[in-house]
Amino acid sequence: MQQPVQLVRGQDNRIVEALLIDLTQSHLDAFDTLWRPLLQRIEAEDKIWDWVVKKRISLSSDNFESFAIEYEGVAQGLLAIETQWHRSWVTPQQQLVYVEAIASAPWNRTRIQQPPAFRGVGTLLLNFARRRSLQLGYG
């Protein structure tokens, strides 16, 4: 899967083209080598997340999927979703896509960098999860 998305660069609010793609080994490596040290420094909750396991699950199970937003070869956000087991609390018979994990790169977080490198990464990932739910016919 490869889908163009638009990110807003933090320094000048310029829109740049990025890609929403399947999570790859290079994204997993980036999380461990680039992201994790910065997340540990600010004691971010997601510093301990194991994206390797999330990817392994998505490869071995039809109901899990994992994605990344990438700009110029660098992962800017990561997403893991579950597509079959969850239902709406409002309408219990209605299936939905469940966001298992979502993360924006540390340099896109105002706690680490002002201005962030890119704005709206998390919003793009959540909107994709919503669109994925619609694609699956869940409404």
PDB file of N, CA and C in Angstrom, residues 22 54 57-58 61-67 79-83 128 132 136:
ATOM      1  N   ASP A  22       2.969   0.784   4.000  1.00  0.00           N
ATOM      2  CA  ASP A  22       3.064  -0.319   4.950  1.00  0.00           C
ATOM      3  C   ASP A  22       4.329  -0.162   5.790  1.00  0.00           C
ATOM      4  N   LYS A  54       4.441  -5.566  16.910  1.00  0.00           N
ATOM      5  CA  LYS A  54       3.232  -5.101  16.218  1.00  0.00           C
ATOM      6  C   LYS A  54       3.293  -5.463  14.730  1.00  0.00           C
ATOM      7  N   ILE A  57       2.837  -9.276  14.266  1.00  0.00           N
ATOM      8  CA  ILE A  57       1.422  -9.644  14.390  1.00  0.00           C
ATOM      9  C   ILE A  57       0.673  -9.307  13.104  1.00  0.00           C
ATOM     10  N   SER A  58       0.966  -8.131  12.525  1.00  0.00           N
ATOM     11  CA  SER A  58       0.257  -7.743  11.301  1.00  0.00           C
ATOM     12  C   SER A  58       0.631  -8.647  10.122  1.00  0.00           C
ATOM     13  N   SER A  61      -1.366 -12.213  10.981  1.00  0.00           N
ATOM     14  CA  SER A  61      -2.798 -12.222  11.249  1.00  0.00           C
ATOM     15  C   SER A  61      -3.524 -11.281  10.280  1.00  0.00           C
ATOM     16  N   ASP A  62      -4.583 -11.785   9.671  1.00  0.00           N
ATOM     17  CA  ASP A  62      -5.325 -10.990   8.685  1.00  0.00           C
ATOM     18  C   ASP A  62      -6.015  -9.766   9.272  1.00  0.00           C
ATOM     19  N   ASN A  63      -6.237  -9.742  10.559  1.00  0.00           N
ATOM     20  CA  ASN A  63      -7.003  -8.647  11.140  1.00  0.00           C
ATOM     21  C   ASN A  63      -6.133  -7.537  11.747  1.00  0.00           C
ATOM     22  N   PHE A  64      -4.824  -7.610  11.599  1.00  0.00           N
ATOM     23  CA  PHE A  64      -3.953  -6.536  12.065  1.00  0.00           C
ATOM     24  C   PHE A  64      -3.208  -5.945  10.882  1.00  0.00           C
ATOM     25  N   GLU A  65      -3.063  -4.623  10.885  1.00  0.00           N
ATOM     26  CA  GLU A  65      -2.350  -3.920   9.825  1.00  0.00           C
ATOM     27  C   GLU A  65      -1.455  -2.876  10.465  1.00  0.00           C
ATOM     28  N   SER A  66      -0.330  -2.578   9.804  1.00  0.00           N
ATOM     29  CA  SER A  66       0.587  -1.578  10.349  1.00  0.00           C
ATOM     30  C   SER A  66       1.113  -0.693   9.220  1.00  0.00           C
ATOM     31  N   PHE A  67       1.249   0.607   9.521  1.00  0.00           N
ATOM     32  CA  PHE A  67       1.574   1.600   8.509  1.00  0.00           C
ATOM     33  C   PHE A  67       2.543   2.637   9.061  1.00  0.00           C
ATOM     34  N   LEU A  79       1.499   3.565  12.817  1.00  0.00           N
ATOM     35  CA  LEU A  79       0.122   3.209  13.168  1.00  0.00           C
ATOM     36  C   LEU A  79      -0.053   1.706  13.104  1.00  0.00           C
ATOM     37  N   ALA A  80      -0.708   1.139  14.121  1.00  0.00           N
ATOM     38  CA  ALA A  80      -1.105  -0.274  14.122  1.00  0.00           C
ATOM     39  C   ALA A  80      -2.603  -0.313  14.404  1.00  0.00           C
ATOM     40  N   ILE A  81      -3.335  -1.029  13.540  1.00  0.00           N
ATOM     41  CA  ILE A  81      -4.790  -1.115  13.695  1.00  0.00           C
ATOM     42  C   ILE A  81      -5.234  -2.579  13.683  1.00  0.00           C
ATOM     43  N   GLU A  82      -6.402  -2.799  14.294  1.00  0.00           N
ATOM     44  CA  GLU A  82      -7.061  -4.112  14.280  1.00  0.00           C
ATOM     45  C   GLU A  82      -8.359  -3.911  13.514  1.00  0.00           C
ATOM     46  N   THR A  83      -8.684  -4.826  12.589  1.00  0.00           N
ATOM     47  CA  THR A  83      -9.786  -4.572  11.661  1.00  0.00           C
ATOM     48  C   THR A  83     -11.008  -5.478  11.786  1.00  0.00           C
ATOM     49  N   PHE A 128      -6.716   8.204   8.422  1.00  0.00           N
ATOM     50  CA  PHE A 128      -6.539   6.993   7.624  1.00  0.00           C
ATOM     51  C   PHE A 128      -7.280   5.812   8.274  1.00  0.00           C
ATOM     52  N   ARG A 132     -10.050   3.642   6.497  1.00  0.00           N
ATOM     53  CA  ARG A 132      -9.901   2.185   6.400  1.00  0.00           C
ATOM     54  C   ARG A 132     -11.170   1.498   6.892  1.00  0.00           C
ATOM     55  N   LEU A 136     -13.669  -0.961   4.619  1.00  0.00           N
ATOM     56  CA  LEU A 136     -14.082  -2.306   5.030  1.00  0.00           C
ATOM     57  C   LEU A 136     -15.595  -2.437   5.177  1.00  0.00           C
TER      58      LEU A 136
END
